[in-house]
Coordinates of C-alpha atoms in Angstrom, one line a residue:
M835 CA -31.0 45.6 3.6
Q836 CA -27.5 47.3 3.7
P837 CA -26.4 47.7 0.7
L838 CA -24.1 45.0 -0.8
P839 CA -20.5 45.7 -0.8
T840 CA -18.7 45.6 -3.6
V841 CA -16.2 42.1 -2.7
L842 CA -18.7 39.3 -1.2
A843 CA -16.2 36.6 -1.0
G844 CA -12.3 36.3 -1.1
P845 CA -10.0 37.8 -2.2
I846 CA -8.8 34.5 -2.2
V847 CA -4.7 34.1 -3.0
R848 CA -4.5 30.7 -5.2
R849 CA -1.6 29.6 -7.3
V850 CA 1.7 31.4 -6.8
E851 CA 4.6 30.5 -9.4
K852 CA 8.0 32.3 -9.5
N853 CA 7.0 34.6 -12.1
A854 CA 2.8 35.1 -11.5
C855 CA 0.2 34.9 -9.2
H856 CA -3.8 34.3 -9.0
I857 CA -6.2 36.3 -6.7
W858 CA -9.8 34.5 -7.2
F859 CA -13.1 37.1 -5.9
V860 CA -16.3 36.9 -5.8
T861 CA -18.3 41.2 -6.5
S862 CA -21.5 42.5 -6.7
V863 CA -20.3 44.5 -9.5
P864 CA -18.8 43.7 -13.1
S865 CA -15.8 46.0 -12.4
T866 CA -12.6 44.5 -12.2
P867 CA -9.5 46.0 -9.6
T868 CA -6.3 46.5 -10.5
I869 CA -3.5 44.9 -8.4
A870 CA -0.4 45.9 -7.6
L871 CA 2.4 43.8 -6.1
K872 CA 5.2 45.0 -3.7
Q873 CA 8.2 43.2 -2.6
A874 CA 10.6 44.5 0.1
D875 CA 8.3 48.2 -0.6
N876 CA 9.4 47.8 -4.1
T877 CA 6.7 48.0 -6.8
I878 CA 7.2 44.5 -8.6
D879 CA 7.1 45.1 -12.9
S880 CA 4.0 43.0 -14.0
E881 CA 1.1 42.3 -16.3
Q882 CA -2.4 42.2 -15.3
S883 CA -4.8 40.0 -17.3
A884 CA -8.7 39.3 -15.4
T885 CA -11.7 37.3 -16.5
C886 CA -14.9 38.1 -14.8
L887 CA -18.1 35.3 -15.0
K888 CA -21.6 36.8 -14.7
V889 CA -23.5 34.0 -12.4
G890 CA -26.0 36.6 -11.5
E891 CA -27.1 40.1 -12.1
K892 CA -25.2 41.1 -8.4
A893 CA -22.7 38.2 -9.0
F894 CA -19.4 38.1 -10.5
I895 CA -16.2 35.5 -10.1
Q896 CA -13.2 36.7 -11.1
L897 CA -9.7 35.6 -11.0
V898 CA -7.0 38.0 -11.7
S899 CA -3.8 36.9 -13.0
I900 CA -0.7 38.8 -12.5
H901 CA 1.9 37.5 -14.6
L902 CA 5.6 39.1 -13.7
K903 CA 9.1 40.5 -16.5
S904 CA 11.5 38.9 -13.6
S905 CA 10.4 36.6 -10.8
F906 CA 9.8 36.8 -7.3
K907 CA 12.7 36.5 -4.6
P908 CA 12.0 33.0 -3.3
S909 CA 11.4 33.3 0.2
S910 CA 10.1 36.6 0.9
T911 CA 6.8 38.0 1.1
I912 CA 4.6 39.4 -1.4
S913 CA 2.3 42.7 -0.7
Y914 CA -0.9 43.5 -2.4
S915 CA -3.0 46.3 -3.0
I916 CA -6.4 45.7 -4.7
V917 CA -8.2 49.1 -6.4
F918 CA -11.5 49.7 -8.1
D919 CA -11.5 53.0 -10.5
S920 CA -14.9 53.6 -9.2
N921 CA -14.5 55.8 -5.5
E922 CA -18.1 54.1 -3.8
E923 CA -16.6 50.2 -4.9
Q924 CA -13.6 51.6 -4.0
A925 CA -14.4 52.8 -0.4
S926 CA -17.2 49.7 0.0
W927 CA -13.8 47.5 -0.7
Q928 CA -11.0 49.4 1.8
K929 CA -14.0 49.1 4.4
R930 CA -13.6 45.5 4.6
E931 CA -10.1 45.1 3.9
E932 CA -9.0 46.8 6.8
K933 CA -10.8 43.6 8.6
L934 CA -8.3 41.7 6.7
K935 CA -5.5 43.2 7.8
Y936 CA -3.0 41.4 11.3
K937 CA -1.9 43.6 13.9
N938 CA 0.7 46.5 12.2
Q939 CA 0.1 45.0 8.8
S940 CA -0.5 48.1 5.8
A941 CA -1.2 45.7 3.1
L942 CA -2.1 42.3 2.4
S943 CA 0.5 39.6 1.2
F944 CA 0.8 35.9 1.0
H945 CA 4.2 34.5 1.3
F946 CA 6.5 33.1 -1.9
A947 CA 8.4 29.1 -1.1
P948 CA 10.0 27.7 -3.8
S949 CA 11.0 24.7 -1.2
P950 CA 7.9 25.0 1.2
E951 CA 9.6 24.0 4.6
T952 CA 5.8 24.0 6.1
I953 CA 2.8 22.5 4.6
L954 CA -1.3 22.8 5.8
H955 CA -3.2 20.2 4.5
G956 CA -6.8 18.9 6.0
S957 CA -10.9 18.3 4.4
C958 CA -13.8 17.4 5.0
R959 CA -15.7 20.9 6.3
K960 CA -18.7 20.4 7.3
P961 CA -20.7 23.6 8.6
H962 CA -23.2 21.7 10.7
Y963 CA -20.9 19.3 12.8
D964 CA -21.2 20.3 16.4
G965 CA -17.5 21.4 16.7
D966 CA -15.1 24.2 16.0
D967 CA -13.6 24.9 12.4
A968 CA -9.9 24.1 12.5
L969 CA -9.5 26.2 9.4
A970 CA -9.3 29.2 11.9
Q971 CA -5.7 27.5 13.1
V972 CA -4.7 28.9 9.7
D973 CA -5.2 32.6 10.6
T974 CA -3.4 31.7 13.8
L975 CA -0.4 30.7 12.9
I976 CA -0.2 33.7 9.9
S977 CA -1.1 35.9 13.2
Q978 CA 1.9 34.5 15.1
S979 CA 4.0 34.8 12.1
F980 CA 3.4 38.4 12.9
T981 CA 3.5 38.8 16.5
S982 CA 6.6 36.1 17.5
D983 CA 9.5 35.0 15.2
S984 CA 7.5 31.9 14.5
K985 CA 7.9 31.3 10.6
R986 CA 4.9 31.7 8.5
P987 CA 2.9 28.6 6.7
D988 CA 3.4 28.5 3.1
I989 CA 1.2 26.8 1.1
L990 CA -2.4 25.8 2.4
L991 CA -3.8 22.3 0.4
M992 CA -7.4 21.3 0.7
T993 CA -7.7 18.0 -0.2
G994 CA -11.6 17.4 -0.5
D995 CA -15.0 18.1 0.5
Q996 CA -14.5 22.2 0.4
I997 CA -17.9 21.9 0.5
Y998 CA -21.1 19.4 1.5
A999 CA -23.3 19.4 -1.6
D1000 CA -25.3 16.5 -0.2
D1001 CA -25.2 17.0 3.2
V1002 CA -26.6 20.9 3.9
A1003 CA -28.3 21.9 7.3
G1004 CA -32.0 23.1 7.6
P1005 CA -30.5 26.7 8.2
T1006 CA -27.8 26.5 5.5
L1007 CA -30.5 26.2 2.8
Q1008 CA -32.3 28.4 3.7
A1009 CA -29.2 31.3 3.4
I1010 CA -28.8 29.8 0.4
Q1011 CA -31.9 31.1 -0.7
Q1012 CA -31.9 34.3 0.4
V1013 CA -28.7 34.8 -1.0
I1014 CA -29.8 33.6 -4.3
T1015 CA -32.8 36.0 -4.7
Q1016 CA -30.5 38.3 -2.7
L1017 CA -27.4 38.2 -5.6
G1018 CA -30.4 37.4 -8.8
L1019 CA -27.9 34.2 -9.1
F1020 CA -29.4 32.5 -11.9
E1021 CA -32.2 30.0 -12.3
E1022 CA -32.1 27.2 -14.5
P1023 CA -35.2 24.8 -16.4
L1024 CA -34.7 21.3 -14.8
E1025 CA -35.9 18.4 -16.8
G1026 CA -37.3 14.9 -15.6
A1027 CA -37.6 16.5 -12.2
V1028 CA -40.6 17.4 -10.4
V1029 CA -40.8 20.9 -10.6
T1030 CA -39.9 22.3 -13.8
H1031 CA -37.3 25.4 -13.2
S1032 CA -35.1 26.0 -10.0
S1033 CA -37.1 28.8 -9.3
E1034 CA -40.0 26.7 -8.0
L1035 CA -37.4 24.9 -5.1
A1036 CA -37.6 28.1 -2.9
T1037 CA -41.4 27.7 -2.4
H1038 CA -42.3 23.4 -2.7
V1039 CA -43.6 21.6 0.0
H1040 CA -40.7 19.1 0.1
N1041 CA -37.9 22.2 0.2
F1042 CA -37.2 21.9 3.7
Y1043 CA -36.0 18.4 5.3
E1044 CA -37.7 16.1 2.4
R1045 CA -35.7 16.5 -0.8
E1046 CA -35.7 13.0 -0.9
Q1047 CA -38.6 12.8 -3.0
L1048 CA -37.3 15.9 -5.3
L1049 CA -34.6 13.8 -6.6
P1050 CA -34.8 11.8 -9.1
S1051 CA -35.5 8.0 -8.6
V1052 CA -35.7 5.0 -11.2
S1053 CA -38.1 2.4 -12.4
T1054 CA -36.3 -0.9 -12.4
N1055 CA -35.6 -4.5 -12.0
T1056 CA -32.2 -4.8 -12.2
A1057 CA -30.3 -7.1 -9.9
L1058 CA -28.3 -4.0 -8.8
S1059 CA -31.4 -2.5 -7.6
G1060 CA -32.4 -5.1 -6.1
L1061 CA -30.1 -5.8 -4.0
F1062 CA -29.9 -2.2 -2.9
F1063 CA -33.3 -1.3 -2.2
G1064 CA -35.0 -4.4 -2.5
A1065 CA -38.2 -2.3 -4.6
K1066 CA -39.6 -1.8 -8.5
K1067 CA -38.8 2.3 -7.6
K1068 CA -35.1 3.0 -6.2
P1069 CA -33.7 6.8 -5.2
V1070 CA -30.9 8.0 -7.9
F1071 CA -28.2 9.5 -5.3
T1072 CA -27.2 7.3 -1.9
S1073 CA -26.6 9.5 0.1
V1074 CA -28.6 9.4 3.7
N1075 CA -28.5 12.7 4.2
A1076 CA -29.7 14.0 1.3
Q1077 CA -33.0 16.2 3.2
N1078 CA -31.5 19.4 1.8
H1079 CA -29.1 17.7 -0.9
L1080 CA -28.6 21.1 -3.1
I1081 CA -29.7 21.4 -6.6
S1082 CA -29.2 24.1 -8.8
G1083 CA -25.9 25.8 -10.0
A1084 CA -27.2 28.9 -8.2
E1085 CA -27.9 26.7 -4.9
V1086 CA -24.4 25.7 -5.6
L1087 CA -22.7 28.4 -5.6
A1088 CA -24.7 30.5 -3.2
M1089 CA -23.3 27.8 -0.4
Y1090 CA -19.9 28.1 -2.2
F1091 CA -20.1 32.1 -1.1
L1092 CA -21.4 31.6 2.5
V1093 CA -18.2 28.7 3.6
W1094 CA -15.6 30.9 2.6
S1095 CA -17.0 34.7 3.6
S1096 CA -18.9 36.4 6.7
E1097 CA -20.4 39.2 4.0
L1098 CA -23.6 37.9 3.0
W1099 CA -24.3 36.3 6.6
E1100 CA -24.7 39.7 7.5
D1101 CA -27.9 39.9 6.0
V1102 CA -29.1 36.4 6.5
S1103 CA -32.5 35.9 9.0
F1104 CA -33.4 32.3 10.2
N1105 CA -37.1 31.7 10.1
A1106 CA -38.1 28.4 11.5
D1107 CA -41.8 29.0 11.2
E1108 CA -40.9 28.4 7.4
I1109 CA -40.2 25.2 8.9
D1110 CA -42.8 21.6 9.2
T1111 CA -43.2 21.6 12.7
V1112 CA -41.7 17.6 12.2
H1113 CA -38.8 19.4 11.4
R1114 CA -38.6 22.3 13.3
D1115 CA -36.6 21.1 16.6
N1116 CA -34.5 19.7 13.8
F1117 CA -33.9 23.5 12.1
K1118 CA -33.7 25.4 15.3
K1119 CA -30.7 23.6 16.8
E1120 CA -29.0 23.2 13.7
Q1121 CA -29.1 27.3 13.9
G1122 CA -27.0 27.0 17.0
V1123 CA -24.6 25.3 15.4
I1124 CA -24.9 26.9 11.7
E1125 CA -24.5 30.5 14.2
H1126 CA -21.2 29.5 15.8
F1127 CA -19.6 28.0 12.4
V1128 CA -20.0 32.4 11.3
T1129 CA -18.3 33.3 13.9
S1130 CA -15.6 32.0 13.1
L1131 CA -15.9 32.7 8.7
P1132 CA -14.0 36.4 9.6
S1133 CA -10.6 34.1 10.5
I1134 CA -11.4 32.3 7.9
Q1135 CA -11.3 34.6 5.3
R1136 CA -8.4 36.6 6.3
A1137 CA -6.4 33.4 6.6
L1138 CA -7.3 32.8 2.7
A1139 CA -6.7 35.8 1.9
H1140 CA -3.0 35.7 2.7
I1141 CA -1.6 31.9 2.0
P1142 CA -1.5 30.1 -1.3
T1143 CA -4.7 27.9 -1.7
Y1144 CA -5.4 24.9 -3.6
M1145 CA -8.4 22.7 -3.9
I1146 CA -9.0 19.2 -4.8
F1147 CA -12.7 17.6 -4.9
D1148 CA -13.8 14.6 -3.5
D1149 CA -17.0 12.8 -2.9
H1150 CA -19.3 15.3 -1.2
D1151 CA -18.3 18.6 -3.0
V1152 CA -20.6 17.0 -5.6
T1153 CA -22.4 14.2 -4.1
D1154 CA -21.8 11.1 -2.2
D1155 CA -20.6 7.5 -4.1
W1156 CA -20.3 10.2 -6.6
N1157 CA -18.7 7.7 -9.7
L1158 CA -17.8 4.9 -6.5
T1159 CA -19.5 1.9 -9.0
R1160 CA -20.1 1.0 -12.9
G1161 CA -23.3 0.5 -12.1
W1162 CA -23.6 3.9 -10.1
E1163 CA -22.7 6.0 -12.8
E1164 CA -24.8 3.8 -15.4
E1165 CA -28.0 5.5 -13.6
V1166 CA -26.7 8.8 -12.5
Y1167 CA -25.5 9.8 -15.9
A1168 CA -28.9 8.3 -17.9
N1169 CA -31.0 10.2 -16.0
P1170 CA -31.3 14.1 -16.7
F1171 CA -32.0 15.4 -13.8
S1172 CA -29.4 13.5 -11.7
K1173 CA -26.5 14.3 -14.6
R1174 CA -27.5 18.0 -14.4
M1175 CA -27.2 17.8 -10.5
I1176 CA -23.4 16.5 -10.8
G1177 CA -23.2 18.3 -13.6
N1178 CA -24.3 22.0 -11.7
A1179 CA -21.6 21.0 -8.8
L1180 CA -18.9 19.9 -11.2
T1181 CA -19.2 23.7 -12.4
G1182 CA -19.3 24.6 -9.4
Y1183 CA -16.0 23.4 -8.2
L1184 CA -14.6 24.7 -11.7
L1185 CA -15.3 28.3 -10.9
C1186 CA -14.8 28.5 -7.5
Q1187 CA -12.3 26.1 -7.0
G1188 CA -10.8 23.8 -9.7
W1189 CA -9.6 27.1 -11.8
G1190 CA -7.6 28.6 -9.9
N1191 CA -5.4 25.5 -8.6
A1192 CA -4.8 25.4 -12.8
P1193 CA -6.0 29.1 -14.6
E1194 CA -4.3 27.4 -17.9
K1195 CA -6.1 24.3 -17.9
C1196 CA -8.6 25.7 -17.3
G1197 CA -9.0 28.1 -19.6
P1198 CA -11.0 26.8 -22.1
L1199 CA -13.6 25.5 -19.6
I1200 CA -14.4 29.1 -18.6
K1201 CA -14.7 30.4 -21.5
R1202 CA -17.2 27.9 -22.4
A1203 CA -18.7 28.6 -19.0
N1204 CA -18.7 32.5 -19.8
D1205 CA -20.3 31.5 -23.0
M1206 CA -23.2 28.7 -21.2
L1207 CA -24.4 31.5 -18.6
A1208 CA -24.7 34.2 -20.9
I1209 CA -26.9 32.5 -23.0
N1210 CA -28.6 30.0 -19.5
T1211 CA -30.9 28.2 -21.1
G1212 CA -30.8 24.1 -20.5
D1213 CA -29.9 22.8 -23.5
A1214 CA -26.7 25.2 -23.1
R1215 CA -25.9 24.2 -20.1
D1216 CA -26.3 20.5 -20.5
T1217 CA -24.0 21.0 -23.6
F1218 CA -21.3 22.1 -21.4
I1219 CA -21.9 19.9 -18.3
D1220 CA -21.2 16.9 -21.6
T1221 CA -17.6 19.0 -21.8
L1222 CA -16.8 19.4 -18.0
F1223 CA -17.5 15.3 -18.6
E1224 CA -14.7 14.7 -21.4
F1225 CA -12.2 17.1 -18.8
E1226 CA -9.8 15.3 -18.2
D1227 CA -7.8 17.3 -16.7
W1228 CA -8.4 18.0 -13.2
D1229 CA -5.0 16.7 -11.5
Y1230 CA -2.4 19.7 -11.7
R1231 CA 1.0 20.0 -10.7
I1232 CA 2.9 22.6 -7.7
H1233 CA 6.6 23.7 -9.2
T1234 CA 8.2 23.4 -6.1
T1235 CA 10.7 21.5 -4.3
P1236 CA 9.5 19.3 -3.8
Q1237 CA 7.2 19.0 -6.7
I1238 CA 3.4 18.2 -5.2
E1239 CA 1.6 16.2 -7.6
V1240 CA -2.2 16.7 -7.5
L1241 CA -4.2 13.8 -7.8
D1242 CA -8.0 13.1 -10.0
T1243 CA -8.6 10.2 -7.6
R1244 CA -12.8 10.2 -8.8
T1245 CA -13.2 11.1 -12.9
R1246 CA -11.0 8.8 -13.9
R1247 CA -11.6 5.5 -12.3
W1248 CA -10.9 2.0 -13.6
R1249 CA -14.5 0.9 -13.7
S1250 CA -14.6 -3.1 -13.0
E1251 CA -15.9 -4.9 -16.3
S1252 CA -16.9 -7.9 -13.8
R1253 CA -19.7 -6.6 -12.0
P1254 CA -21.6 -3.5 -11.9
N1255 CA -21.6 -3.1 -8.1
K1256 CA -18.3 -3.7 -7.9
P1257 CA -16.3 -0.4 -6.5
S1258 CA -14.2 1.4 -9.5
G1259 CA -10.4 2.0 -9.2
L1260 CA -9.7 5.1 -8.2
M1261 CA -7.5 6.2 -11.2
D1262 CA -7.6 4.2 -14.1
W1263 CA -4.1 2.9 -15.9
E1264 CA -3.5 5.1 -18.1
A1265 CA -4.2 8.0 -15.0
L1266 CA -1.9 5.7 -13.3
C1267 CA 0.6 5.5 -15.7
E1268 CA 0.3 9.4 -17.0
F1269 CA 1.4 10.0 -12.5
Q1270 CA 4.0 7.4 -12.5
Q1271 CA 5.8 9.2 -15.7
A1272 CA 5.7 12.9 -14.1
I1273 CA 7.1 11.8 -11.1
I1274 CA 9.8 9.3 -12.2
G1275 CA 13.4 9.8 -11.0
K1276 CA 12.5 12.6 -8.9
D1277 CA 14.2 13.1 -5.7
A1278 CA 11.7 13.6 -3.5
V1279 CA 7.5 14.8 -4.2
I1280 CA 4.6 14.6 -2.4
V1281 CA 1.5 13.8 -3.4
V1282 CA -1.9 14.8 -2.3
S1283 CA -4.7 11.7 -2.8
A1284 CA -7.8 12.6 -1.7
A1285 CA -8.3 9.7 0.1
P1286 CA -5.4 7.7 1.8
I1287 CA -3.0 5.1 -0.4
Y1288 CA -2.3 3.1 3.4
G1289 CA -5.7 2.9 4.8
V1290 CA -6.6 1.4 8.0
K1291 CA -6.1 -2.5 7.6
V1292 CA -9.4 -3.6 9.4
I1293 CA -11.9 -0.7 8.1
E1294 CA -10.4 -1.6 4.5
A1295 CA -11.0 -5.7 5.7
I1296 CA -14.4 -4.6 6.5
Q1297 CA -15.2 -2.8 3.0
K1298 CA -13.9 -5.7 1.4
A1299 CA -16.5 -8.1 3.2
F1300 CA -19.1 -5.4 2.6
T1301 CA -18.3 -5.4 -1.1
F1302 CA -18.4 -8.6 -1.4
F1303 CA -21.7 -9.4 -0.4
G1304 CA -23.1 -6.3 -2.8
K1305 CA -22.8 -3.8 -0.4
A1306 CA -19.9 -1.7 -1.9
L1307 CA -21.9 1.7 -1.2
T1308 CA -23.5 0.8 2.0
V1309 CA -20.3 1.2 3.8
D1310 CA -18.3 4.1 1.4
A1311 CA -16.0 1.0 0.0
E1312 CA -13.3 3.9 -1.7
N1313 CA -10.4 3.0 -0.8
W1314 CA -6.7 2.0 -3.2
M1315 CA -6.6 -1.7 -2.4
A1316 CA -10.6 -2.0 -3.2
H1317 CA -10.0 -2.5 -7.1
K1318 CA -6.7 -5.3 -7.8
G1319 CA -5.7 -3.3 -11.0
T1320 CA -5.3 0.5 -9.6
A1321 CA -4.0 -1.4 -6.0
N1322 CA -1.9 -3.3 -7.8
V1323 CA -0.4 -0.3 -10.4
M1324 CA 0.3 2.1 -7.5
L1325 CA 2.1 -0.3 -5.2
N1326 CA 4.1 -1.1 -8.4
I1327 CA 4.8 2.8 -8.7
F1328 CA 6.4 2.5 -5.3
R1329 CA 8.3 -0.7 -5.9
H1330 CA 9.8 1.2 -9.2
Y1331 CA 13.3 1.8 -9.1
K1332 CA 12.9 4.8 -10.4
T1333 CA 10.4 6.2 -7.5
P1334 CA 11.4 8.9 -5.8
P1335 CA 13.6 7.9 -2.6
E1336 CA 11.7 10.3 -0.5
F1337 CA 7.5 10.2 -1.2
I1338 CA 5.4 12.1 1.4
I1339 CA 1.6 11.5 0.3
L1340 CA -1.0 13.8 2.1
S1341 CA -4.7 12.3 2.7
G1342 CA -8.1 13.3 4.3
D1343 CA -11.5 11.7 3.6
V1344 CA -12.0 9.1 6.2
H1345 CA -12.5 11.8 9.6
Y1346 CA -9.6 10.3 11.5
S1347 CA -5.7 11.6 11.7
F1348 CA -2.7 9.1 11.0
V1349 CA 0.3 9.0 10.5
Y1350 CA 2.8 6.0 8.5
D1351 CA 6.0 5.3 7.5
V1352 CA 6.1 2.6 4.4
T1353 CA 9.4 1.2 3.4
L1354 CA 9.3 -2.2 1.1
R1355 CA 10.6 -5.6 2.7
F1356 CA 13.0 -7.6 1.3
R1357 CA 15.1 -4.3 -0.1
R1358 CA 18.0 -2.6 0.8
N1359 CA 17.6 0.7 -1.1
S1360 CA 13.7 1.1 -0.3
P1361 CA 12.0 4.9 -1.2
H1362 CA 11.0 6.1 2.8
I1363 CA 7.0 6.7 2.3
T1364 CA 5.5 8.7 4.5
Q1365 CA 1.5 9.3 4.5
F1366 CA -0.1 11.8 6.6
T1367 CA -3.8 11.4 6.8
C1368 CA -5.8 14.4 8.6
S1369 CA -8.9 14.7 8.5
G1370 CA -11.6 16.2 9.6
L1371 CA -11.2 19.8 9.2
K1372 CA -15.2 20.5 11.1
N1373 CA -16.2 16.8 11.0
A1374 CA -14.7 14.4 13.3
F1375 CA -15.6 10.0 13.1
P1376 CA -18.0 8.7 16.3
E1377 CA -15.4 8.3 19.1
K1378 CA -16.7 4.9 20.8
L1379 CA -16.6 3.6 17.1
I1380 CA -13.0 4.3 16.1
R1381 CA -11.2 3.3 19.4
N1382 CA -12.8 -0.2 18.9
L1383 CA -11.5 -0.3 15.5
D1384 CA -8.2 1.1 16.2
K1385 CA -7.8 -1.6 19.0
L1386 CA -9.0 -3.8 16.5
N1387 CA -6.4 -2.8 14.3
R1388 CA -3.5 -3.5 16.2
A1389 CA -5.3 -6.5 17.3
L1390 CA -5.2 -8.1 14.1
Y1391 CA -2.8 -6.3 11.8
G1392 CA 0.0 -5.4 14.4
P1393 CA 3.7 -5.9 12.4
S1394 CA 4.0 -9.6 13.6
S1395 CA 0.5 -10.4 12.9
I1396 CA -0.2 -13.4 10.2
L1397 CA -3.3 -11.5 8.6
N1398 CA -1.3 -9.1 6.8
V1399 CA 0.0 -11.6 4.1
F1400 CA -3.3 -11.7 3.3
T1401 CA -3.3 -8.6 2.6
R1402 CA -2.2 -6.2 -0.9
R1403 CA 0.4 -4.6 1.1
R1404 CA 1.9 -8.1 2.1
N1405 CA 5.5 -6.7 0.1
M1406 CA 5.5 -3.5 2.5
Q1407 CA 6.1 -2.7 6.1
V1408 CA 3.8 -0.3 7.0
K1409 CA 4.6 1.9 10.2
P1410 CA 2.3 3.8 12.8
R1411 CA 3.4 7.2 14.5
K1412 CA 1.2 6.8 17.6
P1413 CA -0.1 10.9 18.2
S1414 CA 1.3 12.3 21.3
I1415 CA -2.5 12.1 23.2
G1416 CA -4.2 9.1 23.2
G1417 CA -3.1 5.5 23.6
G1418 CA -3.8 3.9 20.0
E1419 CA -2.7 4.9 16.4
L1420 CA -5.6 6.9 15.5
L1421 CA -6.6 10.7 16.3
N1422 CA -9.8 12.1 16.0
G1423 CA -11.1 15.3 16.0
S1424 CA -11.0 18.5 13.9
A1425 CA -7.7 19.9 12.8
I1426 CA -5.7 20.6 10.2
G1427 CA -2.4 19.3 9.5
V1428 CA 0.8 20.6 9.5
L1429 CA 4.4 19.2 8.0
N1430 CA 6.8 21.0 8.0
I1431 CA 9.6 19.4 5.7
S1432 CA 13.7 19.7 6.6
H1433 CA 15.6 20.0 3.4
N1434 CA 18.9 19.6 4.7
T1435 CA 18.0 16.3 6.7
S1436 CA 15.1 15.0 4.8
S1437 CA 12.9 14.4 8.0
V1438 CA 10.1 14.9 8.2
T1439 CA 7.7 16.2 10.9
C1440 CA 3.6 15.6 11.3
K1441 CA 1.6 17.6 13.3
A1442 CA -2.2 17.9 13.6
L1443 CA -3.3 21.6 15.7
L1444 CA -6.4 20.5 16.1
S1445 CA -9.6 23.1 16.4
N1446 CA -9.4 23.8 19.8
G1447 CA -5.5 25.2 19.3
K1448 CA -4.2 22.4 21.1
E1449 CA -1.1 20.5 19.3
V1450 CA -0.7 16.8 18.5
E1451 CA 2.3 15.5 17.3
F1452 CA 3.0 12.4 15.4
P1453 CA 7.0 11.7 16.3
P1454 CA 8.8 9.1 14.6
D1455 CA 8.9 5.2 15.4
N1456 CA 13.2 5.0 15.5
D1457 CA 13.0 1.5 17.4
D1458 CA 14.2 -1.1 14.2

């Protein structure tokens, strides 16, 4: 086994403001480097602060914040150099740094754009989906900016399901457990589980492909349980792919390190002999897919070192159906084991995603996380997890023109009071009011919502039918229109006379892509709303099913259909932009969204860059 490199994952450029930037990475040593910035070959006068969290014997998550004494020059490139004090550590880093540079590039860099013109966005990156990773196309776009006249993209928005904590391939789980051992990631005692300590998971007979037998279950005779499971004993978690569900905090952190960096994969060795013969063929099939996934990681690692990147969670970052219904919450959070699992995933999100989005907001949580890790007892973890569950500031704002509002649609739910198995609203009344206050009076705004606000009507109708019969969990009935209160408040926000006249919604989640232009019926000065849904980065919908749903949606809910009268959006005109390939309105296939904004004409161009490099346009329908 080779000596560990100084930098295990990253650097990833995170929040960038006019007078500050933040860079996240994971090191094998506690040393915090000095980061120097240059703009137009001039050293920028700045001050540095850093926080280093020890998450294992040889693993340290760091966020370095550089605060300028003046401001970045708009629309220009900032280069940065990372310097460790130790010659040995610096030599290791420089060896890796060379692989992160583009052709003829002397230093790593990022682009500061107070008025971004090109915004990339995508979600749903499932490592063992059998297909190419569209996130690698970010590297292609940045590389082209060094070799041609094409402009460099300004911002990357990752809008949910950056990891799949609830749906893990066998080879990935094997890699995760090797990384835990290699880095000495901190394990933990477990309460209410078949195993008493997370260190026992790797050698347990049900470790691979049978983890649903390790996951918590509840003995209950409630109507909810009988309806869903028809038995006295039911599983707490609802994912149909929970055979390798991540459990411990160490497993979650190792997953993050592995999906963003190629370094740790170099010492991973797959061994099908460890797998029960019943699952061995599946393991070998997944192994080929994962090995292909790893080949694109150097490109992705290079891209993330060169573009300001922002993230927000969706359900798979934690578990499928996370907070979908009040009944789900009551049963999951009442069980100490399942509560710990949710808390571990949310801790991983804080350290690897949320922290870099809003360092000042997350600062108090990071301090508590550091204290918890120093003690590393079960009680300390549970106390910290309680603090995480009480936190209500996962949403954040990017101070660009137009302003970008990133919504938390997971933890501030509008819970049903009538039925425990009825879908909760994606945001409660208070959160929606705060959102409205943040955008009122603006000329334009970009809103990031993990799930589309304007969904495909026929799919929402199917979800509504299943919900009526108490089967919301069966069809993942999470859409903005599923809860009357949330739907009405959000639609009223669009109808408010002070709502921004130019409104862009970026979303993902659904594993297919589409673009809608929305205006208010019967109103002259309607805001112009463009919703660009692009999903997934490495995932897709079943091809035959999505074609049939697309045809059915156009047949039942076309512009002249009387069925539109019965939807909550009846006072809005929703016009789809048809993609430049295919005969329908929905584009299937792994892709990253490319949003181009013209600040002079307020026009918006939407393109999907497929994982194979093909570009698909969604031209606006200019017909009256």
